[in-house]
CSV table of N, CA, C and O in Angstrom, one decimal:
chain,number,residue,atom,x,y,z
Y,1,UNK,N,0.9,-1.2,0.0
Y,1,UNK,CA,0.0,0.0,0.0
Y,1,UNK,C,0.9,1.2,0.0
Y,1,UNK,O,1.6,1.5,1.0
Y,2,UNK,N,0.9,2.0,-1.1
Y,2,UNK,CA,1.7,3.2,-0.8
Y,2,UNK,C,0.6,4.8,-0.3
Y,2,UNK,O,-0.7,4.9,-0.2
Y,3,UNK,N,1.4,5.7,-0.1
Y,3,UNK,CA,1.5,6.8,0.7
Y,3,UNK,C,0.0,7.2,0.5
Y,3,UNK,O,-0.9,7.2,1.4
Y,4,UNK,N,-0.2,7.5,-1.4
Y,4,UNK,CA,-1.6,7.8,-1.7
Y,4,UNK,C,-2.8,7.1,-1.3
Y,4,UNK,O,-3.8,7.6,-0.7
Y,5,UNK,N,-2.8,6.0,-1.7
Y,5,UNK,CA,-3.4,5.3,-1.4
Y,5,UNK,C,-3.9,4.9,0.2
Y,5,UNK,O,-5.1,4.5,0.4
Y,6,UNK,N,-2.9,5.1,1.2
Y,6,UNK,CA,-3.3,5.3,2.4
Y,6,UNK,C,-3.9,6.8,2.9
Y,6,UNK,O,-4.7,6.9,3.8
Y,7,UNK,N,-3.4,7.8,2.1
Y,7,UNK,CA,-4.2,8.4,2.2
Y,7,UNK,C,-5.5,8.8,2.0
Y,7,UNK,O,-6.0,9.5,2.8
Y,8,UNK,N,-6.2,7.9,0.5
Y,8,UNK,CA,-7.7,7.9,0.7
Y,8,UNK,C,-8.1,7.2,0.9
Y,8,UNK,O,-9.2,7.1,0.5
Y,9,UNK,N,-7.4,5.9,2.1
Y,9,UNK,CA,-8.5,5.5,2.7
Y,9,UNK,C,-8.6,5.9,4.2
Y,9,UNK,O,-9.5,5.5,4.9
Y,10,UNK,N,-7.7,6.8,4.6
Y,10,UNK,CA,-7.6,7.6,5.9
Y,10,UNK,C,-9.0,8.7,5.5
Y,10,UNK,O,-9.8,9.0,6.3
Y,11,UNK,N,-9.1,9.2,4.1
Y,11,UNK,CA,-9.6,10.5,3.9
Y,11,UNK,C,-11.5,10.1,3.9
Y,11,UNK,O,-12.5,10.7,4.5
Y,12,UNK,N,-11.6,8.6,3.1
Y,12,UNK,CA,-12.7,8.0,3.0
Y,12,UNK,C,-13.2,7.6,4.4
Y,12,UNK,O,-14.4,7.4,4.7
Y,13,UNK,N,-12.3,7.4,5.2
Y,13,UNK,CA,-12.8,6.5,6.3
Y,13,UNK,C,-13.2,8.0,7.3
Y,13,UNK,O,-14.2,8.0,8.0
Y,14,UNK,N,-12.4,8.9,7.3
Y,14,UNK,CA,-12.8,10.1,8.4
Y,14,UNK,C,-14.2,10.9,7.4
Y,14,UNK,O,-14.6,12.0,7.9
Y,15,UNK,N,-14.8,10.5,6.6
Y,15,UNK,CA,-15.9,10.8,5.9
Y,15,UNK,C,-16.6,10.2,6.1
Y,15,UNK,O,-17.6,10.8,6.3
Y,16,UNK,N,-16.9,9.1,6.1
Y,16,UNK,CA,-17.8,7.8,7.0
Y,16,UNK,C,-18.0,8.2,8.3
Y,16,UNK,O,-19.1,8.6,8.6
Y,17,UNK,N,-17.0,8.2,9.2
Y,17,UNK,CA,-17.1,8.4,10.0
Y,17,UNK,C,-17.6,9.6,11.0
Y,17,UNK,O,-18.1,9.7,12.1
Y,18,UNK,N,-17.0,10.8,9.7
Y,18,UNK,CA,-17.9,11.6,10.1
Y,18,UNK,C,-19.4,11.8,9.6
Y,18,UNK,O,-20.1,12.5,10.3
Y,19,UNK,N,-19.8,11.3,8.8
Y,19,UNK,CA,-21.2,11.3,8.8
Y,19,UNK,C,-22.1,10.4,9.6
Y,19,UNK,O,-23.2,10.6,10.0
Y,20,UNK,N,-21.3,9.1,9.9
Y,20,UNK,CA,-22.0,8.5,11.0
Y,20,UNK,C,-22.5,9.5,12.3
Y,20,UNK,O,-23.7,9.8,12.4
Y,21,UNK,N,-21.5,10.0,13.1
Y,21,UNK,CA,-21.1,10.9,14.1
Y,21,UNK,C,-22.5,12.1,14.3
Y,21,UNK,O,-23.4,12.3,15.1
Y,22,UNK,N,-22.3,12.7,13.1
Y,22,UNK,CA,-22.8,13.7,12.5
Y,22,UNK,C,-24.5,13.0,12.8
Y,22,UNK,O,-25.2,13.3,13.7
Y,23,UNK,N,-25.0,12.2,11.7
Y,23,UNK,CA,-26.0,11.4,12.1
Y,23,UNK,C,-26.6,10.6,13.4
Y,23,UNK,O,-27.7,10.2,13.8
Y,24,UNK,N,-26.0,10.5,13.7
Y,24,UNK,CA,-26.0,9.8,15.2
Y,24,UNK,C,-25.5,10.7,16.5
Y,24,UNK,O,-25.1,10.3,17.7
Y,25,UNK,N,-25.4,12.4,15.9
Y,25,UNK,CA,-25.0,13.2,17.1
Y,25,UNK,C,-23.9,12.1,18.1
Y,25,UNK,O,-24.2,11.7,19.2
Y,26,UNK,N,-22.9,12.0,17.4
Y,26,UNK,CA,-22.7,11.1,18.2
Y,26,UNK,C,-21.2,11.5,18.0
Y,26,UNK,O,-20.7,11.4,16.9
Y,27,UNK,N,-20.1,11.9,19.4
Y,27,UNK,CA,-18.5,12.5,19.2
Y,27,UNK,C,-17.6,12.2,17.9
Y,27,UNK,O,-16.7,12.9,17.4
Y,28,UNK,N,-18.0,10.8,17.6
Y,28,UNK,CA,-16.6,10.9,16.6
Y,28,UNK,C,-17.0,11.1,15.3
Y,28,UNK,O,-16.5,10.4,14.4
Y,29,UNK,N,-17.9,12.1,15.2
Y,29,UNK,CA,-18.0,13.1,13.9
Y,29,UNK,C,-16.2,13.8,14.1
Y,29,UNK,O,-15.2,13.7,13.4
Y,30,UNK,N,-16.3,14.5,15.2
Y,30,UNK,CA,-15.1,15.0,15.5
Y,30,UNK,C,-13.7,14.0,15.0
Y,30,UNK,O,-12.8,14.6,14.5
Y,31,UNK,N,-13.6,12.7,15.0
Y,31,UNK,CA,-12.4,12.3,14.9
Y,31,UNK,C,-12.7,11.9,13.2
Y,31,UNK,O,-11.9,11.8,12.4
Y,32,UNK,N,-14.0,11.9,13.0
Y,32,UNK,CA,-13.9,11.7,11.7
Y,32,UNK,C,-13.3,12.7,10.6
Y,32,UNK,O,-12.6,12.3,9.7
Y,33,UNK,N,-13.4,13.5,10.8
Y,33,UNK,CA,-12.8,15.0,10.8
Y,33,UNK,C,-11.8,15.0,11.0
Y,33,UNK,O,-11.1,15.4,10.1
Y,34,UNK,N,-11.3,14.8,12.0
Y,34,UNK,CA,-9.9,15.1,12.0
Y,34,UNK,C,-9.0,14.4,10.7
Y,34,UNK,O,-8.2,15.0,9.9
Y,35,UNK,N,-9.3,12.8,10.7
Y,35,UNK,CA,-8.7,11.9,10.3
Y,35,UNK,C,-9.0,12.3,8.5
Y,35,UNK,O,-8.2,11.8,7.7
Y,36,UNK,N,-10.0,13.1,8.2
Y,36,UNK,CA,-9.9,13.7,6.6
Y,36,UNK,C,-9.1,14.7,6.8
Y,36,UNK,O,-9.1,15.1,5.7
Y,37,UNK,N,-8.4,15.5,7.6
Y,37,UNK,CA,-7.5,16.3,7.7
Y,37,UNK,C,-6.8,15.7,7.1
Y,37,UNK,O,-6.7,15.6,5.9
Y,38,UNK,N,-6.3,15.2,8.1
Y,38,UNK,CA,-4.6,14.3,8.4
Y,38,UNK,C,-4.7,13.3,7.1
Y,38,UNK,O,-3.7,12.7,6.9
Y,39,UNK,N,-5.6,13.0,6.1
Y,39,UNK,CA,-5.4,12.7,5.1
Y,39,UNK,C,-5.3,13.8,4.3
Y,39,UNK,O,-4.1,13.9,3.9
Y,40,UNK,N,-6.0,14.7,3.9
Y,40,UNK,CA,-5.4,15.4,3.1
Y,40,UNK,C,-4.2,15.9,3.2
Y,40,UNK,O,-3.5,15.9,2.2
Y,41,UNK,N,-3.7,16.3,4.2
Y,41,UNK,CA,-2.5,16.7,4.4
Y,41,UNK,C,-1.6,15.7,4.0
Y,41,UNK,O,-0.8,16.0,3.2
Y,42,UNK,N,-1.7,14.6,4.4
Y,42,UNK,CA,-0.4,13.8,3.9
Y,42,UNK,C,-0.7,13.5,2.4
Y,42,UNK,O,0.1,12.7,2.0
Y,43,UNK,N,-1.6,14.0,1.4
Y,43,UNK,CA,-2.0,14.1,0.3
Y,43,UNK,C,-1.0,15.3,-0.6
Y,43,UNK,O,-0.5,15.2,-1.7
Y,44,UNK,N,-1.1,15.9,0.1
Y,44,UNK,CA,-0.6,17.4,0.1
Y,44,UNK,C,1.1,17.1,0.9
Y,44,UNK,O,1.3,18.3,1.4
Y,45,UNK,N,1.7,16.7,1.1
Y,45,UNK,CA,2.7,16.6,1.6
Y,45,UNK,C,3.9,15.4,0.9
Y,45,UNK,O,5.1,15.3,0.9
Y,46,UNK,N,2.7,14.6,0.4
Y,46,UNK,CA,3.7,13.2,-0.2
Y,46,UNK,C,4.7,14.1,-1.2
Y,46,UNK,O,4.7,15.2,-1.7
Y,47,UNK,N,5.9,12.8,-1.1
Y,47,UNK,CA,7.0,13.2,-2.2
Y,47,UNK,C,5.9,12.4,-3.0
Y,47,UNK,O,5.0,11.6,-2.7
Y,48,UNK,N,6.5,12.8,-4.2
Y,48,UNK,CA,6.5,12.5,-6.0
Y,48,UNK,C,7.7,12.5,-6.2
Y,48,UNK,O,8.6,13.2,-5.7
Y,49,UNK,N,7.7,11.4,-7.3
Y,49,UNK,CA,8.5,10.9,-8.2
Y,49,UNK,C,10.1,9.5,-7.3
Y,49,UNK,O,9.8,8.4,-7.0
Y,50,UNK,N,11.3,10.1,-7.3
Y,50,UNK,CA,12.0,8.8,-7.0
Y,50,UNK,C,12.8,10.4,-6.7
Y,50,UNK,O,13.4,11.1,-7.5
Y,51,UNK,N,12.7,10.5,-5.6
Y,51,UNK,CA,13.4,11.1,-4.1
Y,51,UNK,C,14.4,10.2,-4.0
Y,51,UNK,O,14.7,9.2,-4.5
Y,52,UNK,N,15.1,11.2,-2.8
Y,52,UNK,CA,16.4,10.3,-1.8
Y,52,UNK,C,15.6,9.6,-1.0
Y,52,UNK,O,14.5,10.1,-0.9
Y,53,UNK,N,16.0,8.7,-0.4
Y,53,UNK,CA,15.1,7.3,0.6
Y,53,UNK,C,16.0,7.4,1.6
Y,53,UNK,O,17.2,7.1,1.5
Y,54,UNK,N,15.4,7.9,2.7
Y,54,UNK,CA,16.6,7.8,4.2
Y,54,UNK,C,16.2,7.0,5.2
Y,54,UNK,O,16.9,6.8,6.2
């Protein structure tokens, strides 16, 4: 599984989760949310292409 790809399933799953939340007034609307952050960001952050590997 590379980088992108973990990222949309981090970004899909904090959208689930926030609509469950959201629907069910129920707190982890909040982490659902968070967790499409922290996916886009690492969306927005990945290298491209063939970098140095440390």
């Amino acid at each position: 599984m590379g980088v992108k790809s973990f990222a949309w399933g981090v970004i899909v799953l904090g959208v689930v989760l926030g609509l469950y939340g959201w629907r069910a007034w129920n707190p982890v609307a909040f982490v659902g949310l968070a967790l499409a952050v922290v996916g886009v960001v690492v969306m927005a952050t990945r290298r491209s292409g063939s970098g140095e590997e440390t």
